[in-house]
Short mmCIF file of C-alpha atoms in Angstrom, two decimals:
data_model
loop_
_atom_site.label_atom_id
_atom_site.label_comp_id
_atom_site.label_asym_id
_atom_site.label_seq_id
_atom_site.Cartn_x
_atom_site.Cartn_y
_atom_site.Cartn_z
CA MET H 1 -26.28 56.88 54.38
CA LYS H 2 -27.52 60.18 56.37
CA THR H 3 -30.80 59.09 54.63
CA LEU H 4 -30.51 55.56 56.55
CA SER H 5 -32.28 55.46 59.96
CA LYS H 6 -29.57 54.89 62.96
CA GLU H 7 -30.40 50.96 63.11
CA ASN H 8 -30.16 50.33 59.35
CA ALA H 9 -27.56 51.87 58.74
CA GLU H 10 -25.50 50.81 61.32
CA GLN H 11 -26.27 47.44 60.27
CA VAL H 12 -25.21 48.14 56.54
CA ALA H 13 -22.24 49.62 58.00
CA ARG H 14 -21.19 46.25 59.77
CA HIS H 15 -21.95 44.41 56.22
CA LEU H 16 -19.77 46.87 53.89
CA ALA H 17 -17.07 46.64 57.36
CA MET H 18 -17.05 42.65 56.80
CA ALA H 19 -17.27 42.56 53.25
CA ALA H 20 -14.09 44.92 52.98
CA ARG H 21 -12.07 42.74 55.47
CA LEU H 22 -13.14 39.40 53.52
CA ILE H 23 -12.50 40.28 50.07
CA ASP H 24 -9.23 38.81 49.72
CA GLU H 25 -9.72 35.82 52.26
CA ASP H 26 -13.10 35.09 51.10
CA PRO H 27 -14.81 36.60 48.34
CA ALA H 28 -17.65 34.59 47.38
CA LEU H 29 -18.51 35.46 51.84
CA ALA H 30 -17.43 39.43 51.34
CA HIS H 31 -20.21 39.21 48.35
CA GLU H 32 -23.04 37.74 50.68
CA HIS H 33 -22.53 40.59 53.20
CA ALA H 34 -22.35 43.19 50.13
CA LEU H 35 -25.74 41.93 48.89
CA ALA H 36 -27.13 42.42 52.31
CA ALA H 37 -26.27 45.92 52.63
CA SER H 38 -27.42 46.08 49.27
CA ARG H 39 -30.89 45.10 50.24
CA ARG H 40 -30.92 47.47 53.00
CA ALA H 41 -29.42 50.35 51.11
CA GLY H 42 -29.57 50.17 47.24
CA ARG H 43 -29.41 53.92 46.65
CA ILE H 44 -26.25 54.79 48.55
CA ALA H 45 -23.06 54.92 46.46
CA ILE H 46 -20.65 52.57 48.48
CA VAL H 47 -22.91 49.62 48.86
CA ARG H 48 -23.61 49.80 45.18
CA GLU H 49 -19.50 49.93 44.94
CA SER H 50 -18.87 47.16 47.08
CA LEU H 51 -21.61 44.86 45.80
CA ALA H 52 -19.54 45.66 42.35
CA ILE H 53 -16.28 44.90 43.30
CA THR H 54 -17.43 41.94 45.59
CA ALA H 55 -19.05 40.75 42.35
CA TYR H 56 -15.83 41.42 40.38
CA SER H 57 -13.71 39.30 42.91
CA ILE H 58 -15.68 36.23 42.18
CA GLY H 59 -16.09 36.55 38.66
CA ASP H 60 -19.76 38.17 38.29
CA PHE H 61 -18.21 40.60 35.63
CA ALA H 62 -21.80 40.83 34.16
CA LEU H 63 -23.34 42.35 37.12
CA ALA H 64 -20.18 43.63 38.65
CA LEU H 65 -20.72 46.00 35.32
CA ARG H 66 -24.19 46.63 36.00
CA GLU H 67 -23.66 47.83 39.54
CA LEU H 68 -20.70 50.06 38.81
CA ARG H 69 -22.36 51.51 35.81
CA THR H 70 -25.59 52.31 38.97
CA TYR H 71 -22.63 53.96 40.94
CA ARG H 72 -21.28 55.99 38.68
CA ARG H 73 -24.64 57.08 38.16
CA ILE H 74 -25.28 57.62 41.89
CA SER H 75 -22.08 59.81 43.17
CA GLY H 76 -20.66 60.82 39.70
CA LYS H 77 -17.64 59.52 40.20
CA ASP H 78 -15.02 57.97 37.26
CA ASP H 79 -13.10 56.50 39.73
CA GLN H 80 -13.86 53.43 39.13
CA ILE H 81 -13.31 53.35 35.39
CA ALA H 82 -10.46 50.48 35.02
CA LEU H 83 -12.59 48.39 36.80
CA MET H 84 -15.34 48.91 34.76
CA VAL H 85 -13.23 48.55 31.80
CA ASP H 86 -11.98 45.35 33.25
CA SER H 87 -15.45 43.53 33.39
CA GLU H 88 -16.09 44.38 30.01
CA ARG H 89 -13.02 42.37 29.18
CA GLY H 90 -14.14 39.54 31.47
CA ILE H 91 -17.55 39.02 29.50
CA GLY H 92 -15.62 39.13 26.81
CA ARG H 93 -16.09 42.45 25.12
CA ALA H 94 -12.96 43.92 24.78
CA ASP H 95 -13.96 46.60 21.85
CA ARG H 96 -16.39 48.27 24.53
CA ALA H 97 -13.93 48.00 27.19
CA LEU H 98 -12.06 50.09 25.12
CA GLU H 99 -14.39 52.58 24.35
CA THR H 100 -15.41 52.65 27.72
CA GLY H 101 -12.00 53.82 28.80
CA ARG H 102 -11.69 56.20 25.60
CA ALA H 103 -15.27 57.71 26.84
CA VAL H 104 -13.24 59.45 30.01
CA ASP H 105 -11.29 62.29 30.33
CA ARG H 106 -8.08 61.26 31.76
CA SER H 107 -7.24 64.28 32.59
CA LYS H 108 -9.42 65.43 35.11
CA LEU H 109 -8.48 61.68 37.06
CA ALA H 110 -6.73 61.04 40.27
CA THR H 111 -3.47 59.66 39.20
CA PRO H 112 -3.70 56.06 40.61
CA VAL H 113 -7.13 55.81 38.58
CA ARG H 114 -5.45 57.49 35.34
CA VAL H 115 -2.23 54.78 36.01
CA ALA H 116 -5.25 51.68 36.52
CA LEU H 117 -7.01 52.50 33.48
CA ALA H 118 -3.58 52.61 31.67
CA ILE H 119 -2.84 49.12 32.55
CA ALA H 120 -6.93 47.85 32.14
CA MET H 121 -6.83 49.81 28.61
CA SER H 122 -3.38 47.67 27.64
CA GLY H 123 -5.22 44.17 28.84
CA ALA H 124 -8.03 45.33 26.41
CA ARG H 125 -5.55 45.84 23.69
CA LEU H 126 -3.60 42.06 24.48
CA ASP H 127 -7.03 40.76 23.94
CA GLN H 128 -7.28 41.77 20.53
CA GLY H 129 -4.12 40.29 20.26
CA GLU H 130 -2.51 43.91 19.47
CA LEU H 131 0.93 43.54 21.17
CA GLU H 132 2.34 47.15 20.15
CA LEU H 133 -1.10 49.27 20.83
CA ALA H 134 -0.81 47.56 24.06
CA LEU H 135 2.71 48.48 25.18
CA GLY H 136 1.57 52.11 24.05
CA GLU H 137 -1.08 52.34 26.64
CA LEU H 138 1.35 51.94 29.36
CA GLN H 139 3.50 54.74 27.93
CA ILE H 140 2.39 57.57 30.60
CA PRO H 141 4.64 59.80 32.43
CA GLU H 142 3.91 57.78 35.65
CA LEU H 143 6.37 54.75 33.98
CA ASP H 144 9.09 56.12 35.74
CA PRO H 145 11.60 53.25 37.17
CA ASP H 146 13.54 55.93 39.26
CA ARG H 147 10.28 56.77 41.15
CA ALA H 148 7.61 54.71 42.75
CA PHE H 149 4.61 55.37 44.59
CA GLU H 150 1.54 52.68 45.43
CA PHE H 151 0.88 52.27 42.44
CA SER H 152 3.93 51.66 40.59
CA PRO H 153 4.76 47.67 41.25
CA ALA H 154 1.80 46.73 38.86
CA LEU H 155 2.51 49.42 36.22
CA PHE H 156 6.27 48.29 36.01
CA SER H 157 4.79 44.61 35.99
CA ALA H 158 2.38 45.38 33.64
CA HIS H 159 5.10 46.98 31.42
CA ALA H 160 7.39 44.04 31.81
CA ALA H 161 4.25 41.13 31.03
CA VAL H 162 3.65 43.68 27.61
CA LEU H 163 7.49 43.32 27.15
CA GLU H 164 8.26 39.97 26.90
CA ASP H 165 5.07 38.80 25.01
CA LEU H 166 6.79 41.57 22.44
CA GLY H 167 10.11 38.82 22.57
CA ARG H 168 11.95 41.76 24.19
CA ASP H 169 13.47 39.68 27.46
CA ASP H 170 15.92 42.54 28.37
CA GLU H 171 13.72 45.06 28.75
CA ALA H 172 11.05 42.63 30.32
CA ALA H 173 13.35 41.55 32.67
CA PHE H 174 14.40 45.10 33.61
CA TRP H 175 11.01 46.35 34.33
CA ALA H 176 10.09 43.44 36.27
CA GLU H 177 13.21 44.35 38.48
CA ARG H 178 12.29 47.67 38.99
CA ALA H 179 8.91 46.50 39.68
CA GLU H 180 10.17 43.81 43.24
CA VAL H 181 12.19 46.72 44.17
CA ALA H 182 8.97 49.43 44.39
CA SER H 183 7.23 46.70 45.85
CA ASP H 184 10.43 45.88 48.35
CA ALA H 185 10.12 49.91 48.72
CA LEU H 186 6.87 50.49 49.36
CA GLY H 187 6.52 47.70 51.69
CA LEU H 188 8.90 49.57 54.22
CA SER H 189 6.50 52.46 54.25
CA GLY H 190 3.16 52.71 56.49
CA ASP H 191 2.15 55.52 53.99
CA ASP H 192 0.81 54.08 50.74
CA GLU H 193 1.51 57.87 48.77
CA GLU H 194 4.87 58.50 49.85
CA GLU H 195 6.93 58.98 47.04
CA ILE H 196 10.13 56.66 47.04
CA ILE H 197 13.33 58.07 44.58
CA ILE H 198 15.00 55.02 43.38
CA GLU H 199 18.36 54.79 41.93
CA ASP H 200 20.96 52.44 41.67
CA GLY H 201 19.19 49.93 43.50
CA LEU H 202 19.41 52.49 46.54
CA ILE H 203 16.40 53.43 48.17
CA GLU H 204 15.32 57.20 49.82
CA GLU H 205 12.44 58.29 51.13
CA GLU H 206 11.49 62.01 49.76
CA ASP H 207 9.49 64.37 51.96
CA GLY H 208 6.34 65.84 50.61
CA PRO H 209 4.77 63.60 48.57
CA THR H 210 2.37 65.34 45.50
CA GLU H 211 0.84 63.95 42.88
CA GLU H 212 2.98 66.02 40.46
CA GLY H 213 6.18 64.16 41.41
CA ALA H 214 4.26 60.85 40.12
CA SER H 215 3.62 62.95 36.70
#
Protein backbone atom coordinates (compact mmCIF):
# COMPACT_ATOMS: atom_id res chain seq x y z
CA MET A 1 0.00 0.00 0.00
CA LYS A 2 2.97 2.26 -0.60
CA THR A 3 1.03 4.21 -3.21
CA LEU A 4 -1.42 5.46 -0.57
CA SER A 5 -0.99 8.39 1.74
CA LYS A 6 0.09 7.49 5.26
CA GLU A 7 -3.31 8.35 6.74
CA ASN A 8 -5.24 6.46 4.08
CA ALA A 9 -2.93 3.43 4.32
CA GLU A 10 -3.52 3.30 8.08
CA GLN A 11 -7.28 3.42 7.64
CA VAL A 12 -7.20 0.71 4.98
CA ALA A 13 -4.96 -1.46 7.14
CA ARG A 14 -7.40 -1.15 10.06
CA HIS A 15 -10.33 -2.18 7.88
CA LEU A 16 -8.41 -5.17 6.51
CA ALA A 17 -7.38 -6.22 10.01
CA MET A 18 -10.98 -6.06 11.20
CA ALA A 19 -12.18 -8.01 8.16
CA ALA A 20 -9.66 -10.76 8.92
CA ARG A 21 -10.59 -10.79 12.60
CA LEU A 22 -14.35 -10.94 12.00
CA ILE A 23 -14.52 -13.25 8.99
CA ASP A 24 -15.45 -16.33 11.04
CA GLU A 25 -17.65 -14.83 13.75
CA ASP A 26 -19.42 -12.07 11.80
CA PRO A 27 -18.92 -12.43 8.03
CA ALA A 28 -21.36 -9.64 7.20
CA LEU A 29 -19.51 -7.10 9.32
CA ALA A 30 -16.20 -8.35 7.95
CA HIS A 31 -17.58 -7.70 4.48
CA GLU A 32 -18.52 -4.15 5.45
CA HIS A 33 -14.94 -3.51 6.52
CA ALA A 34 -13.65 -4.97 3.25
CA LEU A 35 -16.03 -2.74 1.31
CA ALA A 36 -14.79 0.29 3.26
CA ALA A 37 -11.21 -0.65 2.43
CA SER A 38 -12.05 -1.05 -1.25
CA ARG A 39 -13.59 2.43 -1.38
CA ARG A 40 -10.30 3.84 -0.12
CA ALA A 41 -7.90 1.62 -2.05
CA GLY A 42 -9.66 -0.15 -4.90
CA ARG A 43 -6.48 -0.62 -6.92
CA ILE A 44 -4.61 -2.54 -4.23
CA ALA A 45 -4.53 -6.31 -4.80
CA ILE A 46 -4.86 -7.36 -1.16
CA VAL A 47 -7.91 -5.13 -0.76
CA ARG A 48 -9.69 -6.75 -3.71
CA GLU A 49 -8.68 -10.16 -2.40
CA SER A 50 -10.14 -9.38 1.02
CA LEU A 51 -13.36 -8.12 -0.56
CA ALA A 52 -13.62 -11.30 -2.61
CA ILE A 53 -13.13 -13.55 0.40
CA THR A 54 -15.69 -11.72 2.51
CA ALA A 55 -18.18 -11.70 -0.37
CA TYR A 56 -17.72 -15.44 -0.69
CA SER A 57 -18.27 -15.86 3.05
CA ILE A 58 -21.70 -14.20 2.87
CA GLY A 59 -22.71 -16.14 -0.24
CA ASP A 60 -22.37 -13.33 -2.78
CA PHE A 61 -20.58 -15.55 -5.27
CA ALA A 62 -21.02 -13.24 -8.24
CA LEU A 63 -19.25 -10.41 -6.41
CA ALA A 64 -16.62 -12.81 -5.11
CA LEU A 65 -15.88 -13.99 -8.63
CA ARG A 66 -15.69 -10.46 -10.00
CA GLU A 67 -13.31 -9.38 -7.25
CA LEU A 68 -11.19 -12.52 -7.60
CA ARG A 69 -10.76 -11.81 -11.30
CA THR A 70 -9.72 -8.26 -10.49
CA TYR A 71 -7.31 -9.47 -7.82
CA ARG A 72 -5.81 -11.92 -10.29
CA ARG A 73 -5.39 -9.24 -12.94
CA ILE A 74 -3.74 -6.80 -10.53
CA SER A 75 -1.50 -9.31 -8.75
CA GLY A 76 -0.77 -11.75 -11.58
CA LYS A 77 -1.25 -14.58 -9.08
CA ASP A 78 -3.31 -17.79 -9.24
CA ASP A 79 -3.25 -18.41 -5.49
CA GLN A 80 -7.04 -17.94 -5.20
CA ILE A 81 -7.91 -20.21 -8.11
CA ALA A 82 -9.76 -22.69 -5.88
CA LEU A 83 -12.01 -19.91 -4.60
CA MET A 84 -12.68 -18.88 -8.19
CA VAL A 85 -13.74 -22.43 -9.00
CA ASP A 86 -15.99 -22.56 -5.94
CA SER A 87 -17.49 -19.17 -6.80
CA GLU A 88 -18.42 -20.46 -10.26
CA ARG A 89 -20.02 -23.44 -8.52
CA GLY A 90 -21.85 -21.08 -6.18
CA ILE A 91 -23.61 -19.37 -9.07
CA GLY A 92 -24.52 -22.73 -10.58
CA ARG A 93 -21.90 -22.98 -13.32
CA ALA A 94 -20.12 -26.25 -12.65
CA ASP A 95 -18.99 -26.45 -16.27
CA ARG A 96 -17.35 -23.02 -16.05
CA ALA A 97 -15.83 -24.02 -12.73
CA LEU A 98 -14.10 -26.98 -14.36
CA GLU A 99 -12.92 -24.83 -17.27
CA THR A 100 -11.49 -22.29 -14.83
CA GLY A 101 -9.60 -24.96 -12.91
CA ARG A 102 -8.24 -26.64 -16.02
CA ALA A 103 -6.93 -23.34 -17.39
CA VAL A 104 -4.11 -23.04 -14.84
CA ASP A 105 -0.79 -24.84 -14.80
CA ARG A 106 -1.02 -26.84 -11.57
CA SER A 107 2.69 -27.57 -11.56
CA LYS A 108 3.30 -23.88 -10.86
CA LEU A 109 0.92 -23.70 -7.90
CA ALA A 110 2.04 -23.92 -4.29
CA THR A 111 1.11 -27.25 -2.75
CA PRO A 112 -1.72 -25.95 -0.51
CA VAL A 113 -3.23 -24.11 -3.49
CA ARG A 114 -2.98 -27.20 -5.67
CA VAL A 115 -4.72 -29.29 -3.01
CA ALA A 116 -7.47 -26.72 -2.53
CA LEU A 117 -7.99 -26.69 -6.30
CA ALA A 118 -8.29 -30.49 -6.38
CA ILE A 119 -11.00 -30.33 -3.70
CA ALA A 120 -12.86 -27.59 -5.55
CA MET A 121 -12.65 -29.45 -8.86
CA SER A 122 -13.94 -32.59 -7.15
CA GLY A 123 -16.89 -30.58 -5.87
CA ALA A 124 -17.64 -29.35 -9.38
CA ARG A 125 -17.63 -32.94 -10.61
CA LEU A 126 -20.08 -33.84 -7.84
CA ASP A 127 -22.31 -30.97 -8.93
CA GLN A 128 -22.51 -32.67 -12.32
CA GLY A 129 -23.17 -36.10 -10.80
CA GLU A 130 -19.79 -37.44 -11.94
CA LEU A 131 -18.83 -39.41 -8.83
CA GLU A 132 -15.95 -41.42 -10.25
CA LEU A 133 -14.43 -38.32 -11.83
CA ALA A 134 -14.90 -36.47 -8.54
CA LEU A 135 -12.88 -39.19 -6.85
CA GLY A 136 -10.25 -39.00 -9.56
CA GLU A 137 -9.75 -35.27 -8.97
CA LEU A 138 -8.62 -36.13 -5.44
CA GLN A 139 -6.14 -38.82 -6.47
CA ILE A 140 -3.12 -36.57 -6.10
CA PRO A 141 0.28 -37.26 -4.51
CA GLU A 142 -0.72 -35.33 -1.38
CA LEU A 143 -3.39 -37.95 -0.62
CA ASP A 144 -1.00 -39.84 1.64
CA PRO A 145 -2.62 -41.35 4.76
CA ASP A 146 0.72 -41.51 6.58
CA ARG A 147 1.61 -37.83 6.32
CA ALA A 148 -0.27 -34.76 7.48
CA PHE A 149 0.12 -31.15 6.47
CA GLU A 150 -2.17 -28.18 7.02
CA PHE A 151 -4.22 -29.16 3.95
CA SER A 152 -4.47 -32.88 4.76
CA PRO A 153 -7.63 -32.94 6.95
CA ALA A 154 -9.70 -31.19 4.27
CA LEU A 155 -8.30 -33.43 1.51
CA PHE A 156 -8.85 -36.63 3.51
CA SER A 157 -12.38 -35.54 4.45
CA ALA A 158 -13.27 -34.73 0.85
CA HIS A 159 -11.95 -38.11 -0.23
CA ALA A 160 -14.00 -39.83 2.48
CA ALA A 161 -17.16 -37.99 1.44
CA VAL A 162 -16.87 -39.01 -2.22
CA LEU A 163 -16.15 -42.61 -1.26
CA GLU A 164 -19.28 -42.58 0.90
CA ASP A 165 -21.32 -41.24 -2.01
CA LEU A 166 -19.99 -44.14 -4.07
CA GLY A 167 -21.09 -46.63 -1.41
CA ARG A 168 -17.53 -47.60 -0.51
CA ASP A 169 -18.21 -47.30 3.19
CA ASP A 170 -15.17 -49.12 4.58
CA GLU A 171 -12.77 -46.95 2.59
CA ALA A 172 -14.77 -43.85 3.50
CA ALA A 173 -14.48 -44.72 7.21
CA PHE A 174 -10.72 -45.20 6.87
CA TRP A 175 -10.18 -41.78 5.30
CA ALA A 176 -12.54 -40.08 7.73
CA GLU A 177 -10.47 -41.55 10.56
CA ARG A 178 -7.26 -40.38 8.87
CA ALA A 179 -8.74 -36.89 8.66
CA GLU A 180 -9.45 -36.89 12.39
CA VAL A 181 -5.98 -38.18 13.24
CA ALA A 182 -4.34 -35.58 11.00
CA SER A 183 -6.45 -32.80 12.46
CA ASP A 184 -5.63 -33.84 16.03
CA ALA A 185 -1.94 -34.13 15.21
CA LEU A 186 -1.76 -30.72 13.57
CA GLY A 187 -3.64 -29.22 16.49
CA LEU A 188 -0.70 -30.16 18.70
CA SER A 189 1.70 -28.14 16.54
CA GLY A 190 2.07 -24.39 16.37
CA ASP A 191 3.56 -24.51 12.85
CA ASP A 192 0.94 -24.81 10.10
CA GLU A 193 3.54 -26.02 7.60
CA GLU A 194 5.04 -28.67 9.85
CA GLU A 195 4.91 -32.19 8.51
CA ILE A 196 3.53 -34.92 10.74
CA ILE A 197 4.23 -38.61 10.14
CA ILE A 198 1.26 -40.83 10.96
CA GLU A 199 1.90 -44.52 11.43
CA ASP A 200 -0.39 -47.00 13.19
CA GLY A 201 -2.01 -44.22 15.17
CA LEU A 202 1.31 -42.91 16.51
CA ILE A 203 2.31 -39.34 15.79
CA GLU A 204 5.94 -38.39 15.22
CA GLU A 205 7.12 -34.92 14.35
CA GLU A 206 9.58 -34.51 11.49
CA ASP A 207 12.14 -31.71 11.39
CA GLY A 208 12.76 -29.58 8.31
CA PRO A 209 9.46 -29.77 6.40
CA THR A 210 9.73 -29.24 2.66
CA GLU A 211 7.19 -29.01 -0.11
CA GLU A 212 8.74 -32.12 -1.64
CA GLY A 213 7.80 -34.03 1.47
CA ALA A 214 4.15 -33.28 0.69
CA SER A 215 4.33 -34.48 -2.87
